[in-house]
Amino acid sequence: MNNKSNNMNGSDPHSNIEHLNSIVDMESSTPPESVPLSRLDMSHSASSRDASAPTTPDQRQPQRIPGSGATQSPRGQPRINTYDSDEPVLIDNLPQQNSTQAPRHSEDDDLERGGQEISLTLTEPEGSFPGLTTDEATTKLIDVANLALSEYHTGSTNMDNFVRYLTSFSSIATIVAILCLLVFYIYGRINSSPTQGRLIGTIVEVAILAGIFIWNAYLNRREMKLRGREVRDRVKGIIMELETIRYQAGQELKIPSIPSVSTVRVVRSGIVKTLPSNLIVKGDMIEMVFGDVAPCKVLCMISRHYMEHGNHHHLQNGDTHHHGRYLHPHQDQYHQFLEKPHSSSRHRDTSPHIREFLLLRKETFQPSLFGIPMSDEMQKRHEELQGRYTFEVLETPLERILETALDPIPRPKSLILKQLLIINNVILFRVLLVIVLLAFAINLLRYVLKEVIQLGNATQGVEQLLVLPVYAALPLLPLSLPTLLQISKAFTNATILVLFNTLQISKTEYEDEKDVDEFDVEAPPPTKNVNIARREVWTRFWRLLLRWGDSGQDFDDGLTRSTNLVESLGGITVICSIDKEGTIATAFPEVEQVLVATENEETVVLDVLEDELSPNGLRFEDKDWETYIQSLKPIGLNQLLNTKCGSLSAFRRIDDHRKCNTLHFHSRTRAAQQTCLCRLGKEIGFTNEALYPFTLQKEIFCYHPNLPTAQMTFGKLTNFEIPTMLSTIYHEKAGNSHMVLTDGHVECVVECCSEYWDGAGLQELNDVMLKKISDFYQTAVVNDLQCVAYAYRPISTEQDSAIPPLDTATPQIITLTNRVVDEDDKDGDKFSGSDKSNGPSNRDDDAHSIDDEIERRLRARERSRAMSANHMPDPVNIVIRIGDASDLEEDSIQPGTSIEDSAVSATKMDAAPLQRWRKLREMELSEDPETVTALEAPMNETEFCKDAIQGQIFLGMATLAHQPKTNVCDFIEDLGLAGIRFVYFSPASERESKAFADRLGLETDWNSCILLSSASDPFGASSGYLESYDIKAQLPRGIENIRPHLETTDDIPLHVSLFAECGNEAAVDMIKIFQDYGEVVCCIGSSLNSENVAAFAKADISVGMEPIRMHSNPESRSAFSLAAKINSLPCGLTMHSETSLYALTQVVREARRLLNSQRQGAVFMIASLMSISLLMLVSYCFLLPQAMTGYHILWLMWIIIPLLILSFFFSPHEPDTMTMMPSKNMSPLRDLPRFIFYFLARFILPIVMCVFVFLYSLRIYDGKEGYHFLFNSFGAGTPWLEWSSDKQWALLYSQNYTLVLWVWYMVCMSGTFMSRTLSVRAFAPWRNRVWIGACAACLALQFVFCVISLFRGPHRVQDVPWWLFVLSFLWPVVFLPVQELVKARDLKECVRAQKLAKLEFNTKLGMHSPL
């Protein structure tokens, strides 16, 4: 560059320092006064209509078109009113007012207007499509939902379930028991003399058993029906909600463009609205921009527009060239454009065929859809459409979602259910048969040898051979189990649901328990000290217990049956995350680093940290950051002016939020370009007063559709991006000057820059600085960071013709062209610029086009350098010195070491973009600047905008990343201590996935990442593993190779926490593999991502998480909350966006406690009932009558035992609840002989004492001389059906004594069953007050039962000697120590099993792993 142009006006650039210091107060330490930017308020000032930008005829108020939903623009083109609550207010024909504005009434006027609709007028081509009305679309949604419900079936009918219940072994055994008792009753009524009182008890037992049988049949039918109707009832509830929100047009705000939020822009009645993608229907018209992913099969309406309006530039089959580098990823397979006869008679003869541009679901809308490269006609059409293409929806996404959610394939059975089924089968098919056969054999011998041969009484055969075996087997029948399961499930589910809702509502912090050291490695996760409303728990309990009909209104009750809510939560072994943004990471990326240039061609990177204690919510980590304040000032100004977020409103913004501009409505942008960094600008030091003088004049949206980029990786393919940038022209009122502020994609911004700012002056953007920018950019990309570049340019206003009249209301769309010829394009056929036509290449035309671009760029550069210093808009006190331009020496800078992309083999990133930038610099330097003259004629608005964005000054870059949410890293660490493996399914490439996994705290060394993309995937999969140790380990590649690897090699895929290059289908398949190998999988993901439904439906338990806040305004949340409910149909729980993941660990902790209580209660119940059978069997061995009658056994089964075991649910937490390794959902019952030994050891002493008391009581009340104690002759010589009243009362007294004693023993033993391994001293049962009450109730009820039974008895209790009462009631002192010895023995086995489980959990060395 030449020094001659540096001071063209002869003014000192330092002359305006004092004036600029008065504009910017960089030393303000107090929080700035909140005053709005004038450009954001509806009452905008007229500073945009000053002398520099006079009102033109093109800026007149648009006229309404009669009979249409559009307005007529001054240029004669109809406009569609676009109502987007997340679109900003742009200046459009606003009244002339003073620039001083009143403070806003709310900080969220721009981002959270709720139902208020903000109008933005956009130019649309002639013949725009009005789309469906809201009522029509809602009616279609309801019809689709009703059709899905009508086609839904559970796979089995009520009759099938009833037949299955009747043919079950327990039902058959119950029927046989009823028949045996009924036969005995009939036989006894005929042959008894005198009448035997126990016959009345027998008919009562028959009636009770018949009622229980019918009740269990009802419960079985009800359970099967409710299990099959849970999701169906949810769909009905959604239909009801669809009908209620039919006329609600509120929009959800603060929606970033992230994969976890599926949104589309739908044209409804000519109004464009942002809606969730699952609420669109067939026939809808949607707007898509380059980079959008098709929510379903859609058809571009360009061809139809041409058909209807007679445009002769038809897109014939020869228009598309497939020789370029920008082939659509699915073009070869899917884009076989449909050719069909023209439907318009107007063109039927002249144009028989028209191409239809079709996109299938999950395909990305790319420029290659219209040809490679795009034709001039399509480029022109793109500018007319402002990048917004209309597509017709050809299918309703809700249909696919409901088909997946209503999948009749059940989830895997829970571990405790499998254990109960196995125990039930063991008891029924083994123990019960053994008990029945033994009882029958003993009584057969007694009947034959004693009654028939010795005494000659054949009448006792019916009772001894039929009734006594039935009484011995009756406790083993699962008569009360279905009812107890219903009660326990209803209570445990109600507890979990109320706790989860309470945790989400509570504002208290999660804290460690008082006796836990937070620095202890083995410390359990922190909990929130909340008090659960018992009344709410009981209300929810009764609602769940008594539910029968439609429950669509109870969406929050969770899928308690189909997901086995408590059992699944308590048994979770794997928690997999299928989303990142908004779930485990922030929805908006947070600024992490800022790169600025310094003197001597150096750069510095400043780290930025989120800090809630900072006034602006963030701070610079470097203490000397103010040293670079001169370099940071222009970046801070850019960040504050290029947003309309209300940052100068009455309240401070410390939360992440979205830029309120419309760039993302014209081209798909990454979340980094949409994230507002106004907080960083405030942290740099800007005050409100510094921004008041600036008025927005024009927004310029630039996009680069044909920018040469490296080969797409698997992860990048799903996030295809057209490089874009936003340039804004601002007018500074005090100095009457203009400037351009730019931020956007690095490659776009750098190509439009010729100098850079080093904090002291302007420097040539030479090869050295380009290399530093490129290295920083590429390193950031492969480390899962997003970059935003910043640029600046002052505009000279010496001549009135320099700035034409600007239409402030309408943004200018500019397509950046490719001016660099690919070196590999030796034939000249692969020139990728958009100016190239579809015909044969013409090298002379190409060269002429390049020369024009060079000349225009140099003119723009000279105008920027020849500006007047007195009028230079320098609001940040930047003293811009134009230094000497040093000539670049060829070969002075060696090309830097290129960085290999993690998924592209042998592709050097130095070729893009550094090599292209070098060529651009060479092209610019090839011309002599002095030969360039100023424009002689004034430019129009479009030419001016194209010139304004060139020749800018590069200011710096900022990297942003989706940081893990608060407590997420600690949450993952605590999961490992709880034996739960956290798994992240990443769609990105290996290196990017590992970068994010490293932020999460996951291991990223050997055997830490598996690629689930197939090596033969033609759609951008990487070539394989990068690290040598991964290659040596021979990790499987592709989801199709996981099962063979597990079967033949090792189980490393089950121990890995990171799966890269993972699509939605691969994630579902991997979840199924986890389940097949015994893992209990909990899936967490975004409830606004419609692609998550399949994974939600496959996992054992799913948690739908709101990625964005959706409950700020009841009217504005209707559409998005409804969409979240639709996607969360298979989810057992739904979580708000601000809820900490520690809520999930606390729910898991509570579920484990409840599950342990349920398991221990089931064990106690089974053992107690088996002890009754054993008691009966032992009494038969001593030739005694039955120790308990049938109604005694039923009393214990339905009253006493349920009271005791249900009180277990109120036990306190065990200290090691969240440090125990959960059992896998396979091999559910091991070491059965050991548990049988434990049962005999714990119950043999109580059984012996009960038999002794029963035997001794019979002896006392019989009163017969010569009574044999062991094998007594009670009733000997008299048939049982002929017993006298005294003998009947003697038997009844003895049975009641035995019954009371057994209840007393079970009450004492129940306290030892609350904890499986902890002793009574370590886990005091009396801390459970409900259990104390249950014990007292059992003893009281049993006392009342005995009093009623013996009310008219002839005998006295005093007849029993006192020592028998003392001995029997103090007997627990003898057998309770045995309980502790057995538990101590079991504890050793559990510790050993836990050590093995932890060793297996923490070991991931496979067969080929390096050491």
Tab-separated table of N, CA and C in Angstrom, residues 609-646:
chain	number	residue	atom	x	y	z
A	609	LEU	N	-14.730	-16.508	31.600
A	609	LEU	CA	-15.397	-17.473	32.458
A	609	LEU	C	-16.762	-16.943	32.871
A	610	GLU	N	-17.720	-17.852	32.979
A	610	GLU	CA	-19.019	-17.496	33.557
A	610	GLU	C	-18.841	-17.345	35.065
A	611	ASP	N	-19.387	-16.266	35.599
A	611	ASP	CA	-19.251	-15.987	37.026
A	611	ASP	C	-20.528	-15.317	37.497
A	612	GLU	N	-21.304	-16.047	38.289
A	612	GLU	CA	-22.563	-15.508	38.763
A	612	GLU	C	-22.361	-14.305	39.678
A	613	LEU	N	-21.197	-14.216	40.310
A	613	LEU	CA	-20.940	-13.103	41.223
A	613	LEU	C	-20.537	-11.839	40.489
A	614	SER	N	-20.150	-11.959	39.246
A	614	SER	CA	-19.768	-10.788	38.469
A	614	SER	C	-21.013	-9.976	38.124
A	615	PRO	N	-20.887	-8.648	38.049
A	615	PRO	CA	-22.072	-7.827	37.722
A	615	PRO	C	-22.703	-8.191	36.394
A	616	ASN	N	-21.905	-8.665	35.449
A	616	ASN	CA	-22.425	-9.009	34.131
A	616	ASN	C	-22.538	-10.516	33.904
A	617	GLY	N	-22.291	-11.292	34.931
A	617	GLY	CA	-22.440	-12.732	34.812
A	617	GLY	C	-21.252	-13.435	34.216
A	618	LEU	N	-20.209	-12.709	33.819
A	618	LEU	CA	-18.988	-13.314	33.298
A	618	LEU	C	-17.829	-12.369	33.581
A	619	ARG	N	-16.631	-12.890	33.399
A	619	ARG	CA	-15.440	-12.080	33.638
A	619	ARG	C	-14.276	-12.658	32.849
A	620	PHE	N	-13.270	-11.840	32.653
A	620	PHE	CA	-12.030	-12.285	32.036
A	620	PHE	C	-11.188	-13.010	33.077
A	621	GLU	N	-10.684	-14.161	32.694
A	621	GLU	CA	-9.861	-14.929	33.628
A	621	GLU	C	-8.482	-14.314	33.784
A	622	ASP	N	-7.973	-13.704	32.730
A	622	ASP	CA	-6.649	-13.092	32.778
A	622	ASP	C	-6.719	-11.781	33.558
A	623	LYS	N	-5.864	-11.647	34.566
A	623	LYS	CA	-5.895	-10.448	35.391
A	623	LYS	C	-5.411	-9.216	34.639
A	624	ASP	N	-4.566	-9.420	33.617
A	624	ASP	CA	-4.029	-8.279	32.878
A	624	ASP	C	-4.801	-8.022	31.588
A	625	TRP	N	-6.072	-8.396	31.559
A	625	TRP	CA	-6.819	-8.262	30.313
A	625	TRP	C	-6.988	-6.807	29.898
A	626	GLU	N	-6.985	-5.891	30.879
A	626	GLU	CA	-7.156	-4.477	30.525
A	626	GLU	C	-5.971	-3.940	29.735
A	627	THR	N	-4.882	-4.696	29.716
A	627	THR	CA	-3.753	-4.280	28.887
A	627	THR	C	-4.152	-4.227	27.417
A	628	TYR	N	-5.082	-5.026	27.029
A	628	TYR	CA	-5.502	-5.122	25.632
A	628	TYR	C	-6.834	-4.431	25.410
A	629	ILE	N	-7.131	-3.426	26.224
A	629	ILE	CA	-8.429	-2.780	26.146
A	629	ILE	C	-8.633	-2.086	24.812
A	630	GLN	N	-7.575	-1.546	24.229
A	630	GLN	CA	-7.721	-0.861	22.950
A	630	GLN	C	-8.126	-1.830	21.838
A	631	SER	N	-7.696	-3.079	21.958
A	631	SER	CA	-8.094	-4.079	20.964
A	631	SER	C	-9.505	-4.605	21.237
A	632	LEU	N	-9.914	-4.566	22.503
A	632	LEU	CA	-11.223	-5.108	22.861
A	632	LEU	C	-12.347	-4.116	22.640
A	633	LYS	N	-12.031	-2.816	22.615
A	633	LYS	CA	-13.091	-1.808	22.509
A	633	LYS	C	-13.971	-1.983	21.267
A	634	PRO	N	-13.407	-2.068	20.079
A	634	PRO	CA	-14.293	-2.195	18.908
A	634	PRO	C	-15.099	-3.490	18.913
A	635	ILE	N	-14.540	-4.561	19.481
A	635	ILE	CA	-15.296	-5.814	19.562
A	635	ILE	C	-16.477	-5.644	20.510
A	636	GLY	N	-16.251	-5.003	21.647
A	636	GLY	CA	-17.338	-4.763	22.589
A	636	GLY	C	-18.436	-3.908	22.002
A	637	LEU	N	-18.048	-2.857	21.239
A	637	LEU	CA	-19.055	-2.022	20.591
A	637	LEU	C	-19.871	-2.839	19.599
A	638	ASN	N	-19.193	-3.688	18.841
A	638	ASN	CA	-19.891	-4.545	17.879
A	638	ASN	C	-20.897	-5.451	18.587
A	639	GLN	N	-20.477	-6.031	19.687
A	639	GLN	CA	-21.360	-6.961	20.398
A	639	GLN	C	-22.571	-6.270	20.984
A	640	LEU	N	-22.475	-4.999	21.316
A	640	LEU	CA	-23.607	-4.290	21.894
A	640	LEU	C	-24.523	-3.696	20.833
A	641	LEU	N	-23.958	-3.259	19.717
A	641	LEU	CA	-24.790	-2.640	18.695
A	641	LEU	C	-25.447	-3.666	17.778
A	642	ASN	N	-24.775	-4.763	17.499
A	642	ASN	CA	-25.324	-5.750	16.567
A	642	ASN	C	-26.267	-6.725	17.259
A	643	THR	N	-27.067	-6.232	18.159
A	643	THR	CA	-28.103	-7.045	18.797
A	643	THR	C	-29.229	-6.121	19.187
A	644	LYS	N	-30.391	-6.682	19.359
A	644	LYS	CA	-31.552	-5.899	19.782
A	644	LYS	C	-32.212	-6.618	20.941
A	645	CYS	N	-31.407	-6.998	21.902
A	645	CYS	CA	-31.901	-7.832	22.990
A	645	CYS	C	-32.433	-7.030	24.161
A	646	GLY	N	-32.432	-5.706	24.048
A	646	GLY	CA	-32.860	-4.925	25.196
A	646	GLY	C	-31.826	-4.878	26.287
